[in-house]
């Protein structure tokens, strides 16, 4: 089936190729609970990017004003989210960094990643006059290993690059890596360390 065979389409930012394109509608499904206890009516739409041709599943809900009143949310591919074990404030900083990345605001993404690092240090009770000092203390206190400490310092440098005008742009690859390394850092401190502590306590019994 070609794009010409489908009448309905709308512009969107494809979550696969991350380019502005048209979402070609390939199918729809509607759901509504019989007694109204299962939530509002939902409209599920399968769309296909007219650039990379990857499929995306979107959903809208009718809260009384019709489906057109609700912006479609992406169900597939599953939006990346941090663990709930990460403090809410840090999750918000990282989510904003991801939003900046999706909008191709790579310098802003780098700045938000740097804010995430600052917030992590503060949450762990590590306070230095400069972020570089705080990150070194984070490693000295055993909260991160040498590899993660190196990653964190690299994130700081990219964040500085985004925060100060130098005439040099923050490229997409740097912003994408900054997000990934920041996620790994948060997972290590707030998820894996706690999980290992529970695991160690369990096997020592």
PDB file of C-alpha atoms in Angstrom:
ATOM      1  CA  UNK A   1       0.000   0.000   0.000  1.00  0.00           C
ATOM      2  CA  UNK A   2       1.440   3.369  -1.000  1.00  0.00           C
ATOM      3  CA  UNK A   3       1.032   6.681   0.789  1.00  0.00           C
ATOM      4  CA  UNK A   4      -1.396   7.744  -1.938  1.00  0.00           C
ATOM      5  CA  UNK A   5      -3.770   4.928  -0.977  1.00  0.00           C
ATOM      6  CA  UNK A   6      -4.227   6.343   2.532  1.00  0.00           C
ATOM      7  CA  UNK A   7      -6.115   9.601   2.872  1.00  0.00           C
ATOM      8  CA  UNK A   8      -5.223  10.365   6.472  1.00  0.00           C
ATOM      9  CA  UNK A   9      -1.770  11.550   7.529  1.00  0.00           C
ATOM     10  CA  UNK A  10      -0.261  14.199   9.772  1.00  0.00           C
ATOM     11  CA  UNK A  11       3.159  15.727  10.433  1.00  0.00           C
ATOM     12  CA  UNK A  12       5.122  14.296  13.355  1.00  0.00           C
ATOM     13  CA  UNK A  13       8.635  13.808  14.680  1.00  0.00           C
ATOM     14  CA  UNK A  14       9.442  10.175  13.984  1.00  0.00           C
ATOM     15  CA  UNK A  15      10.787   8.436  17.134  1.00  0.00           C
ATOM     16  CA  UNK A  16      12.853   6.096  14.953  1.00  0.00           C
ATOM     17  CA  UNK A  17      14.738   8.362  12.528  1.00  0.00           C
ATOM     18  CA  UNK A  18      14.130  11.505  14.641  1.00  0.00           C
ATOM     19  CA  UNK A  19      13.249  13.563  11.570  1.00  0.00           C
ATOM     20  CA  UNK A  20      10.223  15.715  10.860  1.00  0.00           C
ATOM     21  CA  UNK A  21       8.063  13.671   8.516  1.00  0.00           C
ATOM     22  CA  UNK A  22       4.495  12.591   7.790  1.00  0.00           C
ATOM     23  CA  UNK A  23       2.780   9.871   9.799  1.00  0.00           C
ATOM     24  CA  UNK A  24       0.845   7.782   7.287  1.00  0.00           C
ATOM     25  CA  UNK A  25      -2.118   6.075   8.946  1.00  0.00           C
ATOM     26  CA  UNK A  26      -2.098   2.318   8.374  1.00  0.00           C
ATOM     27  CA  UNK A  27      -4.876   1.283  10.735  1.00  0.00           C
ATOM     28  CA  UNK A  28      -7.009   2.269  13.719  1.00  0.00           C
ATOM     29  CA  UNK A  29      -8.649   0.510  16.635  1.00  0.00           C
ATOM     30  CA  UNK A  30     -11.111   1.943  19.156  1.00  0.00           C
ATOM     31  CA  UNK A  31     -11.758   0.763  22.695  1.00  0.00           C
ATOM     32  CA  UNK A  32     -14.325   1.719  25.316  1.00  0.00           C
ATOM     33  CA  UNK A  33     -15.180  -0.102  28.545  1.00  0.00           C
ATOM     34  CA  UNK A  34     -18.780  -1.277  28.773  1.00  0.00           C
ATOM     35  CA  UNK A  35     -19.461   0.199  32.202  1.00  0.00           C
ATOM     36  CA  UNK A  36     -17.091   3.172  31.952  1.00  0.00           C
ATOM     37  CA  UNK A  37     -14.910   1.954  34.836  1.00  0.00           C
ATOM     38  CA  UNK A  38     -11.907   1.127  32.685  1.00  0.00           C
ATOM     39  CA  UNK A  39     -10.987   4.675  31.778  1.00  0.00           C
ATOM     40  CA  UNK A  40     -11.928   6.982  28.907  1.00  0.00           C
ATOM     41  CA  UNK A  41     -12.440   5.748  25.339  1.00  0.00           C
ATOM     42  CA  UNK A  42      -9.158   5.242  23.502  1.00  0.00           C
ATOM     43  CA  UNK A  43      -8.176   5.509  19.853  1.00  0.00           C
ATOM     44  CA  UNK A  44      -5.148   3.447  18.832  1.00  0.00           C
ATOM     45  CA  UNK A  45      -3.510   4.402  15.548  1.00  0.00           C
ATOM     46  CA  UNK A  46      -0.760   2.591  13.666  1.00  0.00           C
ATOM     47  CA  UNK A  47       1.230   5.055  11.586  1.00  0.00           C
ATOM     48  CA  UNK A  48       4.227   4.689   9.300  1.00  0.00           C
ATOM     49  CA  UNK A  49       6.970   7.258   8.781  1.00  0.00           C
ATOM     50  CA  UNK A  50       7.139   8.369   5.154  1.00  0.00           C
ATOM     51  CA  UNK A  51      10.921   8.797   5.474  1.00  0.00           C
ATOM     52  CA  UNK A  52      12.289   5.699   7.226  1.00  0.00           C
ATOM     53  CA  UNK A  53       9.061   3.633   6.898  1.00  0.00           C
ATOM     54  CA  UNK A  54       9.279   2.423  10.505  1.00  0.00           C
ATOM     55  CA  UNK A  55       5.909   1.841  12.287  1.00  0.00           C
ATOM     56  CA  UNK A  56       4.785   3.778  15.358  1.00  0.00           C
ATOM     57  CA  UNK A  57       1.774   3.058  17.566  1.00  0.00           C
ATOM     58  CA  UNK A  58       0.004   6.108  18.978  1.00  0.00           C
ATOM     59  CA  UNK A  59      -2.954   6.459  21.353  1.00  0.00           C
ATOM     60  CA  UNK A  60      -5.399   9.268  22.105  1.00  0.00           C
ATOM     61  CA  UNK A  61      -8.095   9.346  24.792  1.00  0.00           C
ATOM     62  CA  UNK A  62     -11.479  11.048  24.797  1.00  0.00           C
ATOM     63  CA  UNK A  63     -12.025  12.913  28.064  1.00  0.00           C
ATOM     64  CA  UNK A  64     -15.286  14.435  26.869  1.00  0.00           C
ATOM     65  CA  UNK A  65     -14.195  16.783  24.111  1.00  0.00           C
ATOM     66  CA  UNK A  66     -13.420  14.168  21.480  1.00  0.00           C
ATOM     67  CA  UNK A  67     -10.155  12.523  20.498  1.00  0.00           C
ATOM     68  CA  UNK A  68      -8.994  15.679  18.724  1.00  0.00           C
ATOM     69  CA  UNK A  69      -8.651  17.403  22.111  1.00  0.00           C
ATOM     70  CA  UNK A  70      -5.929  14.961  23.230  1.00  0.00           C
ATOM     71  CA  UNK A  71      -2.412  14.977  21.804  1.00  0.00           C
ATOM     72  CA  UNK A  72      -1.371  11.487  20.660  1.00  0.00           C
ATOM     73  CA  UNK A  73       1.068   9.646  22.901  1.00  0.00           C
ATOM     74  CA  UNK A  74       3.594   7.155  21.562  1.00  0.00           C
ATOM     75  CA  UNK A  75       3.161   3.596  22.820  1.00  0.00           C
ATOM     76  CA  UNK A  76       5.642   1.949  20.450  1.00  0.00           C
ATOM     77  CA  UNK A  77       8.559   2.363  20.371  1.00  0.00           C
ATOM     78  CA  UNK A  78       8.408   2.537  24.154  1.00  0.00           C
ATOM     79  CA  UNK A  79       9.605   5.952  25.368  1.00  0.00           C
ATOM     80  CA  UNK A  80      12.776   5.675  27.409  1.00  0.00           C
ATOM     81  CA  UNK A  81      12.232   6.272  31.112  1.00  0.00           C
ATOM     82  CA  UNK A  82      14.480   6.172  34.152  1.00  0.00           C
ATOM     83  CA  UNK A  83      13.825   3.827  37.066  1.00  0.00           C
ATOM     84  CA  UNK A  84      11.490   5.092  39.787  1.00  0.00           C
ATOM     85  CA  UNK A  85      14.378   4.472  42.181  1.00  0.00           C
ATOM     86  CA  UNK A  86      16.010   7.620  40.799  1.00  0.00           C
ATOM     87  CA  UNK A  87      14.799  10.701  42.760  1.00  0.00           C
ATOM     88  CA  UNK A  88      11.960  12.556  41.042  1.00  0.00           C
ATOM     89  CA  UNK A  89      13.937  15.778  40.697  1.00  0.00           C
ATOM     90  CA  UNK A  90      16.768  14.035  38.878  1.00  0.00           C
ATOM     91  CA  UNK A  91      14.329  12.150  36.654  1.00  0.00           C
ATOM     92  CA  UNK A  92      12.799  15.474  35.667  1.00  0.00           C
ATOM     93  CA  UNK A  93      16.201  16.950  34.790  1.00  0.00           C
ATOM     94  CA  UNK A  94      17.077  13.913  32.660  1.00  0.00           C
ATOM     95  CA  UNK A  95      13.633  13.898  31.006  1.00  0.00           C
ATOM     96  CA  UNK A  96      14.103  17.550  30.056  1.00  0.00           C
ATOM     97  CA  UNK A  97      17.495  16.673  28.599  1.00  0.00           C
ATOM     98  CA  UNK A  98      15.824  13.967  26.528  1.00  0.00           C
ATOM     99  CA  UNK A  99      13.134  16.431  25.411  1.00  0.00           C
ATOM    100  CA  UNK A 100      15.835  18.856  24.269  1.00  0.00           C
ATOM    101  CA  UNK A 101      17.525  16.052  22.353  1.00  0.00           C
ATOM    102  CA  UNK A 102      14.263  15.094  20.626  1.00  0.00           C
ATOM    103  CA  UNK A 103      13.845  18.740  19.608  1.00  0.00           C
ATOM    104  CA  UNK A 104      17.406  18.710  18.218  1.00  0.00           C
ATOM    105  CA  UNK A 105      18.453  21.325  20.785  1.00  0.00           C
ATOM    106  CA  UNK A 106      21.737  19.564  21.455  1.00  0.00           C
ATOM    107  CA  UNK A 107      23.440  22.373  23.377  1.00  0.00           C
ATOM    108  CA  UNK A 108      20.405  22.617  25.682  1.00  0.00           C
ATOM    109  CA  UNK A 109      20.501  18.835  26.088  1.00  0.00           C
ATOM    110  CA  UNK A 110      24.124  19.022  27.207  1.00  0.00           C
ATOM    111  CA  UNK A 111      23.286  21.756  29.720  1.00  0.00           C
ATOM    112  CA  UNK A 112      20.442  19.674  31.194  1.00  0.00           C
ATOM    113  CA  UNK A 113      22.758  16.677  31.501  1.00  0.00           C
ATOM    114  CA  UNK A 114      25.196  18.883  33.407  1.00  0.00           C
ATOM    115  CA  UNK A 115      22.357  19.974  35.710  1.00  0.00           C
ATOM    116  CA  UNK A 116      21.587  16.295  36.257  1.00  0.00           C
ATOM    117  CA  UNK A 117      25.190  15.748  37.356  1.00  0.00           C
ATOM    118  CA  UNK A 118      25.027  18.717  39.721  1.00  0.00           C
ATOM    119  CA  UNK A 119      21.771  17.419  41.183  1.00  0.00           C
ATOM    120  CA  UNK A 120      23.208  13.938  41.642  1.00  0.00           C
ATOM    121  CA  UNK A 121      26.193  15.282  43.561  1.00  0.00           C
ATOM    122  CA  UNK A 122      23.953  17.434  45.753  1.00  0.00           C
ATOM    123  CA  UNK A 123      21.576  14.537  46.423  1.00  0.00           C
ATOM    124  CA  UNK A 124      24.519  12.395  47.512  1.00  0.00           C
ATOM    125  CA  UNK A 125      25.698  15.096  49.918  1.00  0.00           C
ATOM    126  CA  UNK A 126      28.768  15.870  47.819  1.00  0.00           C
ATOM    127  CA  UNK A 127      29.414  19.595  47.613  1.00  0.00           C
ATOM    128  CA  UNK A 128      32.395  21.192  45.960  1.00  0.00           C
ATOM    129  CA  UNK A 129      33.052  24.735  44.845  1.00  0.00           C
ATOM    130  CA  UNK A 130      33.036  23.431  41.286  1.00  0.00           C
ATOM    131  CA  UNK A 131      31.354  20.468  39.652  1.00  0.00           C
ATOM    132  CA  UNK A 132      34.749  18.948  38.802  1.00  0.00           C
ATOM    133  CA  UNK A 133      35.624  18.847  42.511  1.00  0.00           C
ATOM    134  CA  UNK A 134      32.258  17.317  43.390  1.00  0.00           C
ATOM    135  CA  UNK A 135      32.714  14.568  40.803  1.00  0.00           C
ATOM    136  CA  UNK A 136      36.174  13.739  42.156  1.00  0.00           C
ATOM    137  CA  UNK A 137      34.722  13.455  45.650  1.00  0.00           C
ATOM    138  CA  UNK A 138      31.956  11.259  44.295  1.00  0.00           C
ATOM    139  CA  UNK A 139      34.635   8.835  43.140  1.00  0.00           C
ATOM    140  CA  UNK A 140      36.716   9.231  46.318  1.00  0.00           C
ATOM    141  CA  UNK A 141      33.680   8.298  48.422  1.00  0.00           C
ATOM    142  CA  UNK A 142      33.274   5.106  46.414  1.00  0.00           C
ATOM    143  CA  UNK A 143      29.919   6.066  44.920  1.00  0.00           C
ATOM    144  CA  UNK A 144      31.238   5.559  41.374  1.00  0.00           C
ATOM    145  CA  UNK A 145      34.176   3.612  40.013  1.00  0.00           C
ATOM    146  CA  UNK A 146      36.991   5.020  37.902  1.00  0.00           C
ATOM    147  CA  UNK A 147      35.216   4.372  34.606  1.00  0.00           C
ATOM    148  CA  UNK A 148      32.021   6.123  35.673  1.00  0.00           C
ATOM    149  CA  UNK A 149      34.042   8.979  37.135  1.00  0.00           C
ATOM    150  CA  UNK A 150      35.732   9.434  33.757  1.00  0.00           C
ATOM    151  CA  UNK A 151      32.331   9.405  32.027  1.00  0.00           C
ATOM    152  CA  UNK A 152      30.951  11.941  34.498  1.00  0.00           C
ATOM    153  CA  UNK A 153      33.864  14.311  33.915  1.00  0.00           C
ATOM    154  CA  UNK A 154      33.377  14.010  30.155  1.00  0.00           C
ATOM    155  CA  UNK A 155      29.695  14.891  30.639  1.00  0.00           C
ATOM    156  CA  UNK A 156      30.753  17.948  32.633  1.00  0.00           C
ATOM    157  CA  UNK A 157      32.965  19.089  29.768  1.00  0.00           C
ATOM    158  CA  UNK A 158      30.175  18.628  27.214  1.00  0.00           C
ATOM    159  CA  UNK A 159      27.830  20.510  29.558  1.00  0.00           C
ATOM    160  CA  UNK A 160      30.272  23.395  29.768  1.00  0.00           C
ATOM    161  CA  UNK A 161      30.475  23.408  26.000  1.00  0.00           C
ATOM    162  CA  UNK A 162      26.699  23.794  25.809  1.00  0.00           C
ATOM    163  CA  UNK A 163      26.487  26.424  28.542  1.00  0.00           C
ATOM    164  CA  UNK A 164      29.154  28.797  27.201  1.00  0.00           C
ATOM    165  CA  UNK A 165      29.389  30.329  23.762  1.00  0.00           C
ATOM    166  CA  UNK A 166      32.574  29.188  22.109  1.00  0.00           C
ATOM    167  CA  UNK A 167      31.511  29.216  18.474  1.00  0.00           C
ATOM    168  CA  UNK A 168      31.639  25.419  18.521  1.00  0.00           C
ATOM    169  CA  UNK A 169      28.338  23.555  18.299  1.00  0.00           C
ATOM    170  CA  UNK A 170      27.357  20.543  20.394  1.00  0.00           C
ATOM    171  CA  UNK A 171      26.846  17.816  17.804  1.00  0.00           C
ATOM    172  CA  UNK A 172      24.102  15.231  17.897  1.00  0.00           C
ATOM    173  CA  UNK A 173      26.456  12.350  18.701  1.00  0.00           C
ATOM    174  CA  UNK A 174      27.852  14.141  21.765  1.00  0.00           C
ATOM    175  CA  UNK A 175      24.372  14.932  23.077  1.00  0.00           C
ATOM    176  CA  UNK A 176      23.187  11.359  22.479  1.00  0.00           C
ATOM    177  CA  UNK A 177      26.212   9.900  24.263  1.00  0.00           C
ATOM    178  CA  UNK A 178      25.787  12.384  27.120  1.00  0.00           C
ATOM    179  CA  UNK A 179      22.232  11.148  27.660  1.00  0.00           C
ATOM    180  CA  UNK A 180      23.316   7.507  27.615  1.00  0.00           C
ATOM    181  CA  UNK A 181      26.236   8.032  30.015  1.00  0.00           C
ATOM    182  CA  UNK A 182      24.094  10.118  32.387  1.00  0.00           C
ATOM    183  CA  UNK A 183      21.505   7.345  32.433  1.00  0.00           C
ATOM    184  CA  UNK A 184      24.213   4.774  33.214  1.00  0.00           C
ATOM    185  CA  UNK A 185      25.509   6.958  36.045  1.00  0.00           C
ATOM    186  CA  UNK A 186      22.054   7.344  37.593  1.00  0.00           C
ATOM    187  CA  UNK A 187      21.327   3.637  37.221  1.00  0.00           C
ATOM    188  CA  UNK A 188      24.611   2.755  38.919  1.00  0.00           C
ATOM    189  CA  UNK A 189      24.093   5.046  41.902  1.00  0.00           C
ATOM    190  CA  UNK A 190      20.371   4.655  42.492  1.00  0.00           C
ATOM    191  CA  UNK A 191      19.464   1.260  41.050  1.00  0.00           C
ATOM    192  CA  UNK A 192      22.370  -1.166  40.795  1.00  0.00           C
ATOM    193  CA  UNK A 193      24.060  -0.232  44.071  1.00  0.00           C
ATOM    194  CA  UNK A 194      20.799  -0.723  45.972  1.00  0.00           C
ATOM    195  CA  UNK A 195      20.045  -3.930  44.122  1.00  0.00           C
ATOM    196  CA  UNK A 196      23.505  -5.323  44.852  1.00  0.00           C
ATOM    197  CA  UNK A 197      23.167  -4.409  48.535  1.00  0.00           C
ATOM    198  CA  UNK A 198      19.922  -6.388  48.719  1.00  0.00           C
ATOM    199  CA  UNK A 199      21.497  -9.268  46.795  1.00  0.00           C
ATOM    200  CA  UNK A 200      24.517  -9.321  49.116  1.00  0.00           C
ATOM    201  CA  UNK A 201      22.323  -9.269  52.224  1.00  0.00           C
ATOM    202  CA  UNK A 202      20.288 -12.153  50.832  1.00  0.00           C
ATOM    203  CA  UNK A 203      23.241 -14.431  50.073  1.00  0.00           C
ATOM    204  CA  UNK A 204      24.882 -13.710  53.425  1.00  0.00           C
ATOM    205  CA  UNK A 205      21.913 -15.110  55.319  1.00  0.00           C
TER     206      UNK A 205
END
